[in-house]
CSV table of C-alpha atoms in Angstrom, one decimal:
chain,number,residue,atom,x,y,z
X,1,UNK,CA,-11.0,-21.2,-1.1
X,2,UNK,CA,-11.2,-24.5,1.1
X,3,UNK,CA,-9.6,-26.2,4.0
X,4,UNK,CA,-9.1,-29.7,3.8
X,5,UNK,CA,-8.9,-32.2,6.7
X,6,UNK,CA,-7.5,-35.1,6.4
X,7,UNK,CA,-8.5,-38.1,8.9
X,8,UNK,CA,-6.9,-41.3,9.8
X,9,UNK,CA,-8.4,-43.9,11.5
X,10,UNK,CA,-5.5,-45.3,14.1
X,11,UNK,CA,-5.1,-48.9,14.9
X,12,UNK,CA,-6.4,-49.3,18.8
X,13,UNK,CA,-5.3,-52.5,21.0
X,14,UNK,CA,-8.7,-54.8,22.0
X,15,UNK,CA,-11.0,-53.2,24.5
X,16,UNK,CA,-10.2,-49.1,24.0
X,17,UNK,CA,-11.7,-46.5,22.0
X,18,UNK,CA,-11.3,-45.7,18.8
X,19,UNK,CA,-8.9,-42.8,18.0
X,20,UNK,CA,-8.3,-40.5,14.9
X,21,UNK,CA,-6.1,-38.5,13.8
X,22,UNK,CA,-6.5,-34.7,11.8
X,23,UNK,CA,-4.6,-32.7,10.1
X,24,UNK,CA,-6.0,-29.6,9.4
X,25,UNK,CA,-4.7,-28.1,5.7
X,26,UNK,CA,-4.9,-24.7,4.4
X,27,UNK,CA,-5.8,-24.2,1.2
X,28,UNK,CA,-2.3,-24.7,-0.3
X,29,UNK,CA,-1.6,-27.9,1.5
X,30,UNK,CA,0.0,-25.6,4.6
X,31,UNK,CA,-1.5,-26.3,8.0
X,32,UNK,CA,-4.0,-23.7,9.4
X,33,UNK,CA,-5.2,-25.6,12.6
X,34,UNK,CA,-4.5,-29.0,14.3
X,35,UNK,CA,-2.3,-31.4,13.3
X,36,UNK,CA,-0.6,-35.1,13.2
X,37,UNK,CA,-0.5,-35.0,17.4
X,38,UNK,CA,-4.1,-34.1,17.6
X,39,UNK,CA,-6.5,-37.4,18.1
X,40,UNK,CA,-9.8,-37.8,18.7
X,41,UNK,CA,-12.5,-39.8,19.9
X,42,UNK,CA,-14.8,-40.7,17.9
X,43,UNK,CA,-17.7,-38.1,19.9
X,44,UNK,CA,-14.9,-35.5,19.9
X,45,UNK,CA,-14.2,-36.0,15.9
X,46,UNK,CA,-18.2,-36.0,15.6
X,47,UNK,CA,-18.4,-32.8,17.6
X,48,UNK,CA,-15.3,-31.2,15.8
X,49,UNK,CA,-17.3,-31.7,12.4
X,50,UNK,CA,-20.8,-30.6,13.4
X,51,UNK,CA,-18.9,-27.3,15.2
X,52,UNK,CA,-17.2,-26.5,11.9
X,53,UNK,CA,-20.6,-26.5,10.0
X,54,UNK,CA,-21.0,-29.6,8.3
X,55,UNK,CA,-23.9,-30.9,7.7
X,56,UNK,CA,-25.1,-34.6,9.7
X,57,UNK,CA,-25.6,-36.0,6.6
X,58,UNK,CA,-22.0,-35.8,5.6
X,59,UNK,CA,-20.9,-36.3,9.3
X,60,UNK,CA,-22.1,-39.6,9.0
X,61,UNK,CA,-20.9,-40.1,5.4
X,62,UNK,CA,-17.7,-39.5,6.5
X,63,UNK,CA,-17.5,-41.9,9.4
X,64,UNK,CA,-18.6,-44.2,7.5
X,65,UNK,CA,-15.7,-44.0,4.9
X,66,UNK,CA,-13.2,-44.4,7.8
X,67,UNK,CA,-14.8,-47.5,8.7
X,68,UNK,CA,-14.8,-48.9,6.1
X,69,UNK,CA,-11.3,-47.2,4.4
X,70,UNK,CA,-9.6,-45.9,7.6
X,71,UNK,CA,-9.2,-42.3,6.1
X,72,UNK,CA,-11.7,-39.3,4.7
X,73,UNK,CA,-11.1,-36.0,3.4
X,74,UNK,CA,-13.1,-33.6,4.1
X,75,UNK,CA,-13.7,-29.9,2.5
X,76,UNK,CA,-14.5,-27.3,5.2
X,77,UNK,CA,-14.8,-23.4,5.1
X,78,UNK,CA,-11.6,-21.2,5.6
X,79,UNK,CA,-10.8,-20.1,9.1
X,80,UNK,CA,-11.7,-16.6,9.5
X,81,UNK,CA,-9.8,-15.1,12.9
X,82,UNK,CA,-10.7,-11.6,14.4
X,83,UNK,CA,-7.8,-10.4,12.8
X,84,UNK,CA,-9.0,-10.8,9.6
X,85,UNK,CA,-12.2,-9.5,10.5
X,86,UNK,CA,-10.8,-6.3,12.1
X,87,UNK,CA,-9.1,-5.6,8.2
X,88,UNK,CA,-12.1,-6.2,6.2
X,89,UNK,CA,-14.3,-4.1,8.7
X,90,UNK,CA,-11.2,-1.5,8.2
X,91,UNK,CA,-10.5,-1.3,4.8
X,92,UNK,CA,-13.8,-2.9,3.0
X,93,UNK,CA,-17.2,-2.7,4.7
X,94,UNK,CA,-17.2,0.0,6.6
X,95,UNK,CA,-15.7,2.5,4.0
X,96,UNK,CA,-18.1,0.5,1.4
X,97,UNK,CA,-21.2,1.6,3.6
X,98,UNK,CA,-20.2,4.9,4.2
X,99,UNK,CA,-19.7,5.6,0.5
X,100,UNK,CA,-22.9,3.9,-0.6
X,101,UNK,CA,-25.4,5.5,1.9
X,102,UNK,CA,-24.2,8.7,0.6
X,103,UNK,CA,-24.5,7.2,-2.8
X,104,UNK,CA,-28.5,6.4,-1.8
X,105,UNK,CA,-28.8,10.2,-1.0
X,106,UNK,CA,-27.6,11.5,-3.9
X,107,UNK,CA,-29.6,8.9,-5.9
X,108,UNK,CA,-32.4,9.8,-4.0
X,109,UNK,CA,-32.2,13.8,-4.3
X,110,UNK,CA,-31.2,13.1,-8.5
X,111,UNK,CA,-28.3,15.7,-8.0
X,112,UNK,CA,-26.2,13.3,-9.5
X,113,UNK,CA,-22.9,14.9,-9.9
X,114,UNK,CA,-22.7,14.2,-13.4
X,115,UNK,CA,-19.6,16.2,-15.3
X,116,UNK,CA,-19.9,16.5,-19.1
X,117,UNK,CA,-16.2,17.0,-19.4
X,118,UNK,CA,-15.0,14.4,-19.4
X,119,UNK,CA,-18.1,12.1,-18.8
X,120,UNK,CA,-18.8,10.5,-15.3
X,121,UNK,CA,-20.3,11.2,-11.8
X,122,UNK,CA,-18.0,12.7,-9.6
X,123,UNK,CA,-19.6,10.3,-6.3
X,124,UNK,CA,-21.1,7.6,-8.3
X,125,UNK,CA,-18.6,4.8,-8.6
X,126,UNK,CA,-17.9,1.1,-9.2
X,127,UNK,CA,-17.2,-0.8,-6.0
X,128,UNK,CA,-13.4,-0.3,-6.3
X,129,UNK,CA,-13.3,3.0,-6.9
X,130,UNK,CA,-15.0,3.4,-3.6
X,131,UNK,CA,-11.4,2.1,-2.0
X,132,UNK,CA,-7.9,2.6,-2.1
X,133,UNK,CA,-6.2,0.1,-4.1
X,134,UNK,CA,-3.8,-1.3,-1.3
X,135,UNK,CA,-7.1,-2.7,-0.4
X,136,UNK,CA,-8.2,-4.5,-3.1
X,137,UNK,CA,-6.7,-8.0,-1.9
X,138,UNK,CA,-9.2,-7.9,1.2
X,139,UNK,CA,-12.0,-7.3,-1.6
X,140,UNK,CA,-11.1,-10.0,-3.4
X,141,UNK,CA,-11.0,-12.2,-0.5
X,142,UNK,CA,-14.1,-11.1,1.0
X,143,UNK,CA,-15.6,-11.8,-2.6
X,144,UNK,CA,-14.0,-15.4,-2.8
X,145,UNK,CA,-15.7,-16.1,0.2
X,146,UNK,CA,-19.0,-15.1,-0.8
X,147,UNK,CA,-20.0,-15.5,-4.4
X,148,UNK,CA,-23.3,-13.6,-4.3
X,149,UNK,CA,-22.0,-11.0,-2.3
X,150,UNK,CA,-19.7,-10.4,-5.4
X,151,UNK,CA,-22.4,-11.1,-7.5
X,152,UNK,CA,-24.1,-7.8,-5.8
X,153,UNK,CA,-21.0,-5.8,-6.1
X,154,UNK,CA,-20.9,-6.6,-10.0
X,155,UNK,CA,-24.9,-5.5,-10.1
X,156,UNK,CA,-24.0,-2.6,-8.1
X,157,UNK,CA,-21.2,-1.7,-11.1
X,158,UNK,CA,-23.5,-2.5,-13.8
X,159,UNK,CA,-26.3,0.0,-12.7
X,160,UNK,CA,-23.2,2.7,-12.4
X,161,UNK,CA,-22.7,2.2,-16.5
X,162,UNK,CA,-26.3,1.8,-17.3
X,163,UNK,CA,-26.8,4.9,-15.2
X,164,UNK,CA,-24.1,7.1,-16.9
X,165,UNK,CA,-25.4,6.1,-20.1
X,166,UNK,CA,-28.5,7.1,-19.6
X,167,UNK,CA,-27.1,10.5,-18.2
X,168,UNK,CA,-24.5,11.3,-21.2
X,169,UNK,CA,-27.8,10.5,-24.0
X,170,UNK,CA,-30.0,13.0,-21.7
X,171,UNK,CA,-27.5,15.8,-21.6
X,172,UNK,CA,-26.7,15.2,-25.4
X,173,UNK,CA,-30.3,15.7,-25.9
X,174,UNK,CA,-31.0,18.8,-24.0
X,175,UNK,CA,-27.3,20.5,-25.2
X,176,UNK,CA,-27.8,20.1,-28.8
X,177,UNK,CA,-32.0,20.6,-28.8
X,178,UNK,CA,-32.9,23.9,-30.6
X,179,UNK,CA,-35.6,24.8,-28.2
X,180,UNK,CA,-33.2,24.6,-24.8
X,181,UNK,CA,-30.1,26.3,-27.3
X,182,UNK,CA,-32.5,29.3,-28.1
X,183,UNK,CA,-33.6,29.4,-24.4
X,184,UNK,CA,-30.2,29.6,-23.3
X,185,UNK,CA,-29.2,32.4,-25.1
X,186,UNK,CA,-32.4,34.4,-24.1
X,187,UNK,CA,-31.0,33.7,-20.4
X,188,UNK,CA,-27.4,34.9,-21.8
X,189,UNK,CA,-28.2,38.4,-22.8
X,190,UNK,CA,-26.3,41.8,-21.6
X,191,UNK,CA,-29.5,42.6,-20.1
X,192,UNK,CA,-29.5,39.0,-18.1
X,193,UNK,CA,-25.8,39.7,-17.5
X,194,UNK,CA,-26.5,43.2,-15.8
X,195,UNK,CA,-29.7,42.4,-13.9
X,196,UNK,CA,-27.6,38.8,-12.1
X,197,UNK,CA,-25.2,42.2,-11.5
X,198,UNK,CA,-22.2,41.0,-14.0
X,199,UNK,CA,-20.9,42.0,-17.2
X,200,UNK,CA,-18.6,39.2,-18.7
X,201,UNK,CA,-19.1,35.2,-19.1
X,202,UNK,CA,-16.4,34.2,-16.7
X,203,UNK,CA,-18.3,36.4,-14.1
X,204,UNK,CA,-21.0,33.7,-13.9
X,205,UNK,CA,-19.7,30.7,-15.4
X,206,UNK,CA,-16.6,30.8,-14.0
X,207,UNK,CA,-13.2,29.4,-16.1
X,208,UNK,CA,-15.6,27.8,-18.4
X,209,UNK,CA,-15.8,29.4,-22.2
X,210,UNK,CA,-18.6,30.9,-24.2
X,211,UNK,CA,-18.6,28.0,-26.0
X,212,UNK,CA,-19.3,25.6,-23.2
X,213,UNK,CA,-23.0,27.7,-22.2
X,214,UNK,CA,-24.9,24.2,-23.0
X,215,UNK,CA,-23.1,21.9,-21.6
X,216,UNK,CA,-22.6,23.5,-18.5
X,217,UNK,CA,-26.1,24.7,-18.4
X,218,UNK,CA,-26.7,20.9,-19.5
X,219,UNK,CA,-25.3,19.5,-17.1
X,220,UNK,CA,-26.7,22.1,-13.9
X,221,UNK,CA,-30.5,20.2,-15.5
X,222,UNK,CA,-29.3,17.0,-15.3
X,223,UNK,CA,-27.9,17.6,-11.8
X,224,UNK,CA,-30.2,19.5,-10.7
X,225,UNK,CA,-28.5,20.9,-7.6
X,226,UNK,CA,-28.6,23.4,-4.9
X,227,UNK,CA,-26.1,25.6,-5.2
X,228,UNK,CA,-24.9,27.8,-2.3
X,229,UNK,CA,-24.8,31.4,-2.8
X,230,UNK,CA,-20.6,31.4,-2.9
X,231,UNK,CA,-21.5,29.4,-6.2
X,232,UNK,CA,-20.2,31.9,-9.0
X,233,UNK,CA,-23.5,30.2,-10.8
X,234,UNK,CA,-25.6,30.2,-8.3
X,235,UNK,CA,-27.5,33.4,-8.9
X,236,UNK,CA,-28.0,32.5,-12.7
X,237,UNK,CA,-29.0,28.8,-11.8
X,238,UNK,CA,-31.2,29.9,-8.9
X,239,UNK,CA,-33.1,32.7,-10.9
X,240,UNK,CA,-33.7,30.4,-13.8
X,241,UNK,CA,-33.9,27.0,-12.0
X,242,UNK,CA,-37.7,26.3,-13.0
X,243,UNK,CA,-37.7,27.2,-16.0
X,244,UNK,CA,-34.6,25.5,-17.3
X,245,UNK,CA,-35.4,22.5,-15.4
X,246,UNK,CA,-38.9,22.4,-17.6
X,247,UNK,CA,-37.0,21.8,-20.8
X,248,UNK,CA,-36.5,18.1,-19.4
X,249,UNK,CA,-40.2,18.0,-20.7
X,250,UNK,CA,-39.7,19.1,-24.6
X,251,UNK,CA,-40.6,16.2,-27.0
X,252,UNK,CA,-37.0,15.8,-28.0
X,253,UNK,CA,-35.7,15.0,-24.5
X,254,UNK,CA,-38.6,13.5,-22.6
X,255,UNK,CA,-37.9,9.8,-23.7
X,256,UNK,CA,-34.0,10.2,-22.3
X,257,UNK,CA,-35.4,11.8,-18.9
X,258,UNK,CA,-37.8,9.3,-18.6
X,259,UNK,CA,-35.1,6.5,-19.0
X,260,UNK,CA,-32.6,8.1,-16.7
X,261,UNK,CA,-35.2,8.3,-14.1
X,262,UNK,CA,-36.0,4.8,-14.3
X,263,UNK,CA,-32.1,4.1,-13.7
X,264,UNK,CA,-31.9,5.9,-10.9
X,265,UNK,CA,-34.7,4.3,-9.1
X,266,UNK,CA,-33.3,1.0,-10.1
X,267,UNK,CA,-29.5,2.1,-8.5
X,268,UNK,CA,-31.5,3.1,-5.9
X,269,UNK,CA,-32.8,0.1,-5.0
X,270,UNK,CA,-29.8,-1.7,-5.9
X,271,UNK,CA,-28.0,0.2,-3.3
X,272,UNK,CA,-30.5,-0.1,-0.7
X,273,UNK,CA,-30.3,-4.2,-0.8
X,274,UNK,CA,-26.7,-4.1,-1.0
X,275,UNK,CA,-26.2,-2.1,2.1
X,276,UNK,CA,-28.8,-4.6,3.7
X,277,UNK,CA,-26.5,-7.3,2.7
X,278,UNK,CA,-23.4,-5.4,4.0
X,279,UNK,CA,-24.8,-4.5,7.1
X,280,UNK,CA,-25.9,-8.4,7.5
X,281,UNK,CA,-22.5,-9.3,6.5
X,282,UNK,CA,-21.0,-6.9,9.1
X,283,UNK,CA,-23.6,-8.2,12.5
X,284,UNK,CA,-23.1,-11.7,11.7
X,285,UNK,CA,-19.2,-11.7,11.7
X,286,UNK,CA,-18.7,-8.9,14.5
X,287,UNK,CA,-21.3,-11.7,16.6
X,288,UNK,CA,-19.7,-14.7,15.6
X,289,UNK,CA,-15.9,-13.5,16.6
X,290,UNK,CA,-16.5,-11.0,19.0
X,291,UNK,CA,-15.3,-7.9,17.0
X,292,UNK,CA,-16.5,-4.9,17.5
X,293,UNK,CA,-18.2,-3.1,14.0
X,294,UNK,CA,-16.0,0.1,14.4
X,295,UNK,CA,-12.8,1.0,16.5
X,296,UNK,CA,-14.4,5.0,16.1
X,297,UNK,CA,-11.1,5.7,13.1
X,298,UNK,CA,-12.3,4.8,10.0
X,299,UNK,CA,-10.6,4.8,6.7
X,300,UNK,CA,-12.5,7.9,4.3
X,301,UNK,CA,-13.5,7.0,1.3
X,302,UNK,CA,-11.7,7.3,-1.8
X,303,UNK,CA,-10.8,10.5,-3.2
């Protein structure tokens, strides 16, 4: 996405300055600035370039083609107005940075709100899914603007599948290993039952069937969470936390631990550069058009 200006050299009588005229072009040909009534001196046409970022060398490489042709075009960068600004800080950044710093604390704490059925973290997310769709366009503009920045967000979504990967082989593992199956059930007895002060499944796992003891118990190991007492769980999970949470040592599962450990850490560190990069993003253009970061009602993440 570029501007284009287009300079004429005009024909001056003996003994005046040099004038040129600039039209200012969008990127489909419409005009986003100045146009045919605008001219310039040649200091004011010199100043004009340098003030929209470009470079002396091509400053001077571009007089010297209207000398010597009368005309130049030039590529510049898009104008980017407060307006603008004000919808991407809205609808993009700020709802991006609030959803991945609480991304970093869950990555941090491994609860990672993994759900075996069906498959996925409930806060872990590609970079969309963080937003609403209607605001998808200012992403994509945002990204067209600055390649590396997208390049991040794409990183950012590749850790998310790596990650769940390693998640869904790890709970696979510890669901269907013999030694965590045969501890379940020892957790699982009447006795169990009456001493966590219940006497049928649904009493402590809730709407989940018999049949679903390992994966859900599973998945409480992967998560690893603190569960509040209000929890229907919580009084099995909390009672047996320790030792349940040791069976992400048996021989069989180790090796899948160890990798979703390692992809955590690497999310998390991910993250933590790409909320740098936001956060730089975010000073730079609230300093350089005088907007301020937040107007105190920001837009929630996505459900």
């Amino acid at each position: 996405m570029l501007r284009l200006l287009h300079i004429r050299k005009e024909d001056s009588p003996p003994g005046t300055s040099t004038t040129y005229t600039v039209i200012d072009n969008g990127r489909h040909g419409e005009k986003s600035g100045f146009g045919e009534s605008c001219a310039f001196t040649r200091e004011a046409l010199t100043s004009l370039l340098s003030q929209e970022g470009l470079p002396s060398s091509a400053i001077e490489d571009a007089l010297g083609e209207l000398d010597e042709t009368g005309s130049a075009q030039i590529e510049l960068q898009p104008r980017i107005g407060p307006r603008i600004i004000r919808a991407w800080f809205d609808t993009v950044l700020n709802p991006l940075l609030q959803s991945l710093e609480l991304e970093l604390k869950i990555l941090q704490k491994r609860n990672l709100t993994f759900s075996f059925r069906p498959e996925k973290f409930e806060l872990i997310r590609p970079i969309r899914r963080l937003l609403e769709y209607s605001v998808w366009p200012n992403l994509e503009q945002i990204e067209e603007l600055n390649p590396a920045l997208k390049e991040a967000f794409q990183r950012h979504d590749k850790d998310v599948d790596r990650l769940l990967d390693a998640v869904i082989a790890l709970h696979t593992a510890l669901s269907t290993d013999p030694e965590f199956t045969k501890l379940c059930d020892s957790l699982l007895t009447p006795e169990q039952f009456e001493e966590l002060g219940a006497t049928e499944h649904y009493e402590v796992f809730g709407a989940y069937p018999p049949s679903d003891r390992y994966n859900l118990i599973a998945q409480y190991v992967v998560n690893n969470p603190d569960q509040p007492a209000y929890y229907s769980t919580a009084k099995f999970w909390n009672r047996n936390r320790e030792i349940l949470l040791a069976t992400l040592q048996f021989p069989g599962v180790r090796k899948r631990y160890l990798v979703t450990i390692q992809m955590a850490d690497q999310s998390a560190s991910d993250n933590r550069e790409l909320i740098r990069t936001l956060k730089d993003l975010r000073r730079d253009l609230s300093f350089g058009h005088d907007v301020p970061l937040t107007t105190g009602d920001e837009n929630k993440p996505a459900a």
